[in-house]
PDB file of C-alpha atoms in Angstrom:
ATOM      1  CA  UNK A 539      31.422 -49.366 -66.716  1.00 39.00           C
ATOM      2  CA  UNK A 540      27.590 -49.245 -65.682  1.00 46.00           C
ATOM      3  CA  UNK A 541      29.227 -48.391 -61.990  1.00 60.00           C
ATOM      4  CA  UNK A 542      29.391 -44.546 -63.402  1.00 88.00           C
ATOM      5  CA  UNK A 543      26.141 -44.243 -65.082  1.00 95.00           C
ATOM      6  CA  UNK A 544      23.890 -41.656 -64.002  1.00 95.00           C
ATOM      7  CA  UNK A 545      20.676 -42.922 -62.743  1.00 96.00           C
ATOM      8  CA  UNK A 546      18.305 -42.934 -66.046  1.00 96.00           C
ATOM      9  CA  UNK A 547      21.566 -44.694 -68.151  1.00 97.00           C
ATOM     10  CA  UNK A 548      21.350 -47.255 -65.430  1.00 97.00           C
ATOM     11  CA  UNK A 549      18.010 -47.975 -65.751  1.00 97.00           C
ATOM     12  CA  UNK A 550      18.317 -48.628 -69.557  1.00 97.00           C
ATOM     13  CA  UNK A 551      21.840 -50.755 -68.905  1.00 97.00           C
ATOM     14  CA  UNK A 552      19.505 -52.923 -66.449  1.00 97.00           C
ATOM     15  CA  UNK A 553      16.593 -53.655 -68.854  1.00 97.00           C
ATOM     16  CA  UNK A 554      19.244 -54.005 -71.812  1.00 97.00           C
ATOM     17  CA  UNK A 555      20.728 -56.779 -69.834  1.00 97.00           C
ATOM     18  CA  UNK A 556      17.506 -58.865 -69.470  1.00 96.00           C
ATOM     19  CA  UNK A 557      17.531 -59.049 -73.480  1.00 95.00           C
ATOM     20  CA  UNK A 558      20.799 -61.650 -73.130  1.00 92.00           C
ATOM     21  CA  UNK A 559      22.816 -59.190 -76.092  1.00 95.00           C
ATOM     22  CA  UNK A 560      25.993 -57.962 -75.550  1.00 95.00           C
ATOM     23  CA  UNK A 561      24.342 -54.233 -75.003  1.00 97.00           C
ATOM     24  CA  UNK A 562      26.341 -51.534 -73.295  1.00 97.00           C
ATOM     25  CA  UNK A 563      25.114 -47.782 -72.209  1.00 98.00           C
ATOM     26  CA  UNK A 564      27.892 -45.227 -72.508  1.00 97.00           C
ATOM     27  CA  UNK A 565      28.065 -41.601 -71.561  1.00 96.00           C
ATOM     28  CA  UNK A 566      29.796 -39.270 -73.358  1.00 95.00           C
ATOM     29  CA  UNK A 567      31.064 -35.758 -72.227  1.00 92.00           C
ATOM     30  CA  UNK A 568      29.794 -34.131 -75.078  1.00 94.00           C
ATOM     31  CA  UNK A 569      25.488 -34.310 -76.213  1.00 93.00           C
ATOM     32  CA  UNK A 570      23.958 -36.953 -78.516  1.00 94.00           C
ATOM     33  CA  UNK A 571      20.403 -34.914 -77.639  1.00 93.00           C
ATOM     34  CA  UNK A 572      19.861 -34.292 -81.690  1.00 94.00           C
ATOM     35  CA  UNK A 573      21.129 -37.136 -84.475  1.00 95.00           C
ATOM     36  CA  UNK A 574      23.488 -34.300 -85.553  1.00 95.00           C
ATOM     37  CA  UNK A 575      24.969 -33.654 -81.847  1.00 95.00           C
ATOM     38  CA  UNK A 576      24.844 -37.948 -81.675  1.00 95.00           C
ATOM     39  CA  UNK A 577      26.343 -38.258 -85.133  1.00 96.00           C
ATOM     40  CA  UNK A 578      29.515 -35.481 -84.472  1.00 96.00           C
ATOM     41  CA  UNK A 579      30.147 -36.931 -80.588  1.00 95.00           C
ATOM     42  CA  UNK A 580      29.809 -40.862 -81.591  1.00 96.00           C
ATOM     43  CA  UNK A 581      31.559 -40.331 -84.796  1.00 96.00           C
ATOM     44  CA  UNK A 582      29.201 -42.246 -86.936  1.00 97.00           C
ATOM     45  CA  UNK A 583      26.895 -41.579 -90.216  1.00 98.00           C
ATOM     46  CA  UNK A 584      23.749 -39.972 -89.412  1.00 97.00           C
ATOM     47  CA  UNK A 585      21.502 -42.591 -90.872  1.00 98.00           C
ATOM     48  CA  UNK A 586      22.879 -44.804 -87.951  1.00 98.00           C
ATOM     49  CA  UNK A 587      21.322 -42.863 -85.279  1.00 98.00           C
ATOM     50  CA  UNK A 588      18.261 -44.403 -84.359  1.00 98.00           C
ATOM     51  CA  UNK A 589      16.574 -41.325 -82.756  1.00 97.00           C
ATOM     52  CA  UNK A 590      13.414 -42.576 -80.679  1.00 98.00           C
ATOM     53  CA  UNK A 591      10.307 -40.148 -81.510  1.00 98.00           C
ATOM     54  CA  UNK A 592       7.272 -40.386 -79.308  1.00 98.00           C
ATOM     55  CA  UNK A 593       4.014 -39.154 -80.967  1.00 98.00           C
ATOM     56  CA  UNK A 594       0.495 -39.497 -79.777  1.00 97.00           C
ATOM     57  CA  UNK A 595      -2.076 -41.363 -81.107  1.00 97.00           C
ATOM     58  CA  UNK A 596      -5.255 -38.648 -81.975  1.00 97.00           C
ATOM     59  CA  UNK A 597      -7.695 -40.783 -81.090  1.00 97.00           C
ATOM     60  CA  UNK A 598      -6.390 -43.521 -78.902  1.00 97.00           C
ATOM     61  CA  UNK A 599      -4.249 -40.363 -76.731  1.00 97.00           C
ATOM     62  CA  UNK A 600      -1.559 -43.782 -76.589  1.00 97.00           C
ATOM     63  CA  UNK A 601       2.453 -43.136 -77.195  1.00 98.00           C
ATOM     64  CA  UNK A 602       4.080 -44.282 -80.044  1.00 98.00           C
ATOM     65  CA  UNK A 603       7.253 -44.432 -80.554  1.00 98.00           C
ATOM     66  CA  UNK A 604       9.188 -44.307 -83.907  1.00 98.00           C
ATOM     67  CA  UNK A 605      12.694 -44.887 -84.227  1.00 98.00           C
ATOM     68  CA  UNK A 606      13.590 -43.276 -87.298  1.00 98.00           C
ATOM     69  CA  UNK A 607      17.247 -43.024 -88.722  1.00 98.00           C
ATOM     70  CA  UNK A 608      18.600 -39.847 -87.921  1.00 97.00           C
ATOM     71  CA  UNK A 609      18.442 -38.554 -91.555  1.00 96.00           C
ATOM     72  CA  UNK A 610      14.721 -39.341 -92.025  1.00 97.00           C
ATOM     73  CA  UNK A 611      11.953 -37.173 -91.325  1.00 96.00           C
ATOM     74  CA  UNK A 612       8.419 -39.026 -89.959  1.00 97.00           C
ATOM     75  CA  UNK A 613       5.783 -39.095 -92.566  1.00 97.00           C
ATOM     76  CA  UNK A 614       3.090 -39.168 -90.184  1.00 96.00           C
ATOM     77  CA  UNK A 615       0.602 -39.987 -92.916  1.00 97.00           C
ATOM     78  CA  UNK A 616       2.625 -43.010 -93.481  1.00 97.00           C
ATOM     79  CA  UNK A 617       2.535 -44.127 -89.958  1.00 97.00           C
ATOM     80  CA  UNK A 618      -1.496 -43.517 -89.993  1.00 97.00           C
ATOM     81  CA  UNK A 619      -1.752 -45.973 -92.677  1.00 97.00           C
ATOM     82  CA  UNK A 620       0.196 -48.238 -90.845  1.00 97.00           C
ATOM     83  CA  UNK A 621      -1.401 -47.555 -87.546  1.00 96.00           C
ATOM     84  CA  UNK A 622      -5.210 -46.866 -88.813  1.00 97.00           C
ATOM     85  CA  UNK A 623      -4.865 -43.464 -86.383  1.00 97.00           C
ATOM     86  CA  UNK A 624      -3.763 -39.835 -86.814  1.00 98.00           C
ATOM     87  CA  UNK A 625      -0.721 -38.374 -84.771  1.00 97.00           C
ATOM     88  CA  UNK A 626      -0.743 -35.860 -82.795  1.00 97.00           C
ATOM     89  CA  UNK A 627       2.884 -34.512 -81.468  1.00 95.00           C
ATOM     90  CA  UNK A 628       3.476 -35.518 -78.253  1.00 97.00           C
ATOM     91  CA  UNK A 629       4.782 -32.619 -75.561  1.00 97.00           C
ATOM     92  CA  UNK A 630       7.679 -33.258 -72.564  1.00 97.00           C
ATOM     93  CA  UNK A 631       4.954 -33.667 -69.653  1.00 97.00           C
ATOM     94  CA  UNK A 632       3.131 -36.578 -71.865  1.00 98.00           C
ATOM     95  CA  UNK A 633       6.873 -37.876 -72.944  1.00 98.00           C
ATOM     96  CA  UNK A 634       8.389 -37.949 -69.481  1.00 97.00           C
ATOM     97  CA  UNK A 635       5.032 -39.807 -68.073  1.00 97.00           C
ATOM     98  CA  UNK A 636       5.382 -42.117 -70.508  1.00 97.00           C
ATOM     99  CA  UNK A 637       8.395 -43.330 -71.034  1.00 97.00           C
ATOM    100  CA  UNK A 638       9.968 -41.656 -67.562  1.00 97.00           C
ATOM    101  CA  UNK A 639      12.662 -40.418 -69.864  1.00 97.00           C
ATOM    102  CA  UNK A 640      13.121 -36.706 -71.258  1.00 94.00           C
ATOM    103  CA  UNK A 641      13.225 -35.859 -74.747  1.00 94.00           C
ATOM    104  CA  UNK A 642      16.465 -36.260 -76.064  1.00 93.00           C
ATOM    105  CA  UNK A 643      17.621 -38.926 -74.059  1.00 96.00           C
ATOM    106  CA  UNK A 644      13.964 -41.580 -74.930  1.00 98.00           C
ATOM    107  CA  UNK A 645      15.684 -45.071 -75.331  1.00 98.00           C
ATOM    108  CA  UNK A 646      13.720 -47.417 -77.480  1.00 98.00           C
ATOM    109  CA  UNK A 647      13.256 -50.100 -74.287  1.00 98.00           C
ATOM    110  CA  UNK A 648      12.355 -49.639 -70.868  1.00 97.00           C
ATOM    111  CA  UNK A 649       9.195 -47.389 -71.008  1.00 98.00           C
ATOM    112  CA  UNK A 650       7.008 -46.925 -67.856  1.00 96.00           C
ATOM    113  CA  UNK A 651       3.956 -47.827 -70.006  1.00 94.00           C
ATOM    114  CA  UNK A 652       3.657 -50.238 -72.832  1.00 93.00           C
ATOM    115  CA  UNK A 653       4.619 -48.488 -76.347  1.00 96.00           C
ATOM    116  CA  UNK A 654       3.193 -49.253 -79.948  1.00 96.00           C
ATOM    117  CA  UNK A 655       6.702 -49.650 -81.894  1.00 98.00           C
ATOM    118  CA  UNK A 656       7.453 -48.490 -85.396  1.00 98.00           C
ATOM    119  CA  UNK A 657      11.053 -49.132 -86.506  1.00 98.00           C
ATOM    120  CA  UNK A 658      12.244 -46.983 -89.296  1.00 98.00           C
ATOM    121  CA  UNK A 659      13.031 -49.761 -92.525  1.00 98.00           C
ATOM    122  CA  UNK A 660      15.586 -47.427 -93.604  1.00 98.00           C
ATOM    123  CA  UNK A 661      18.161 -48.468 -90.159  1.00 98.00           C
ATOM    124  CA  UNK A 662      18.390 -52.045 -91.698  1.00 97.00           C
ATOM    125  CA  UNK A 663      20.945 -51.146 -94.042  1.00 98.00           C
ATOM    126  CA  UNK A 664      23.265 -50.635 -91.304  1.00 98.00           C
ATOM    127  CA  UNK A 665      25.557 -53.293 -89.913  1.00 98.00           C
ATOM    128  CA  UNK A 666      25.538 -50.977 -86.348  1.00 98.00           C
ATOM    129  CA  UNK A 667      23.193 -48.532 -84.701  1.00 98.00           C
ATOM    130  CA  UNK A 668      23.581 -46.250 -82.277  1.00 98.00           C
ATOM    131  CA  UNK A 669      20.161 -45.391 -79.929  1.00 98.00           C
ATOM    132  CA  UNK A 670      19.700 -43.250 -76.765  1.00 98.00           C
ATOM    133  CA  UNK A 671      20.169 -44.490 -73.527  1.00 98.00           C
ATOM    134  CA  UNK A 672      18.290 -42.313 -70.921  1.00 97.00           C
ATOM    135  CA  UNK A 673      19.908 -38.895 -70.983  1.00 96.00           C
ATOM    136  CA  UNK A 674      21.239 -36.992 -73.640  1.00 96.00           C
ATOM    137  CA  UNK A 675      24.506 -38.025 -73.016  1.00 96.00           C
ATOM    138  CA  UNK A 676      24.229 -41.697 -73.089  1.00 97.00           C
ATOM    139  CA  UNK A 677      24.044 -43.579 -75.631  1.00 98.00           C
ATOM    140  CA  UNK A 678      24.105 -47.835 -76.764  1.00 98.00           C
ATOM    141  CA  UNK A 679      25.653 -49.722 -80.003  1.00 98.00           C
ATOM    142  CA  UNK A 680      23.628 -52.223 -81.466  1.00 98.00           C
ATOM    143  CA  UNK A 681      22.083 -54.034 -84.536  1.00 98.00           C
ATOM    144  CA  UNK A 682      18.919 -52.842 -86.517  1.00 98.00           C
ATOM    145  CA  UNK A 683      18.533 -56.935 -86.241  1.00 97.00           C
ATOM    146  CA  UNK A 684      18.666 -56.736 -82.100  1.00 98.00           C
ATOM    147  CA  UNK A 685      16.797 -53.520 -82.609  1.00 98.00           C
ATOM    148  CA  UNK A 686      13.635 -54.738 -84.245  1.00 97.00           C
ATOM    149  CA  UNK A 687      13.862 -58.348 -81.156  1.00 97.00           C
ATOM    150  CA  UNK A 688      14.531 -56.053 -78.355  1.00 98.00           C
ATOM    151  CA  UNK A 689      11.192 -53.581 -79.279  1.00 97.00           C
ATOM    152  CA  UNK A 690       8.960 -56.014 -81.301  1.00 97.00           C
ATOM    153  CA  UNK A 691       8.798 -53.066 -83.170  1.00 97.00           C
ATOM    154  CA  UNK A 692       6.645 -53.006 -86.903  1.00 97.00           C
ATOM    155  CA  UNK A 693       9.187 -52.419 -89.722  1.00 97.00           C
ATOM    156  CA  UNK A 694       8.247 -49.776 -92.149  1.00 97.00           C
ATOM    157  CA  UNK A 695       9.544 -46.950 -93.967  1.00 96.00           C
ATOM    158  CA  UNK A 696       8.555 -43.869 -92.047  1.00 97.00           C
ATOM    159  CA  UNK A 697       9.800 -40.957 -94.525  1.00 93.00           C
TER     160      UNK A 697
END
């Protein structure tokens, strides 16, 4: 299957495989670039997509990444309280350098720089996720359980 991944899918099938899960990136003909697109191509609930959101920190200027569930919007002053920092929104150019991944397609693993985590307590009542996987067409299955090992991401609820 990973044969006839594009090159950024690849590169999240290869650091998904280091984890020792049963992970596997698929691409699909039609977009997962917005929960909604993700939700009507996968065929799931929209609270299972666990879209990856990259702020910046104001102070710090460090990416963070929340992975909300795709019916929840980020209450950023939640996440300050959490954090002890304001966000700021993040733009492509600071995204892509980053994470090396475009917005739309930002995995929640495999970042070219080290990423504070927030994971989105609202995805644990799910028994299966479904996260980006490099481009907007690819996407991976997987617990919020594996999820939360996989990131070492904080658990809170970000809406």
């Amino acid at each position: 299957m990973s044969s006839n991944l594009s090159k950024s899918a690849k590169k999240v099938q290869s650091v998904l495989n280091e984890f020792g899960f049963e992970l596997n990136v698929v691409e699909l003909s039609d977009s997962t670039r917005t929960a909604q697109e993700a939700t009507n191509t996968i065929g799931c609930s929209i609270g299972q997509i666990a879209k990856s959101l990259i702020f910046k920190g104001k102070t710090s200027q460090k990416p963070i990444l929340i992975v909300a569930s795709g019916t929840n919007r980020v209450n950023e002053k939640t996440v300050k309280n959490h954090i002890g920092e304001k966000l700021e929104k993040a733009d492509a150019d600071f995204v892509l350098e980053h994470t090396g991944f475009v917005i739309g397609g930002i995995p929640p693993i495999g970042h070219k720089t080290p990423v504070t985590t927030i994971i989105d307590e609202d995805l644990m009542q799910y028994e299966e996720i479904w996260a980006a996987a490099g481009t907007p067409h690819a996407v991976f299955k997987l617990t919020p359980k594996v999820l939360k090992e996989i990131t070492h991401g904080d658990m809170i609820f970000v809406k």
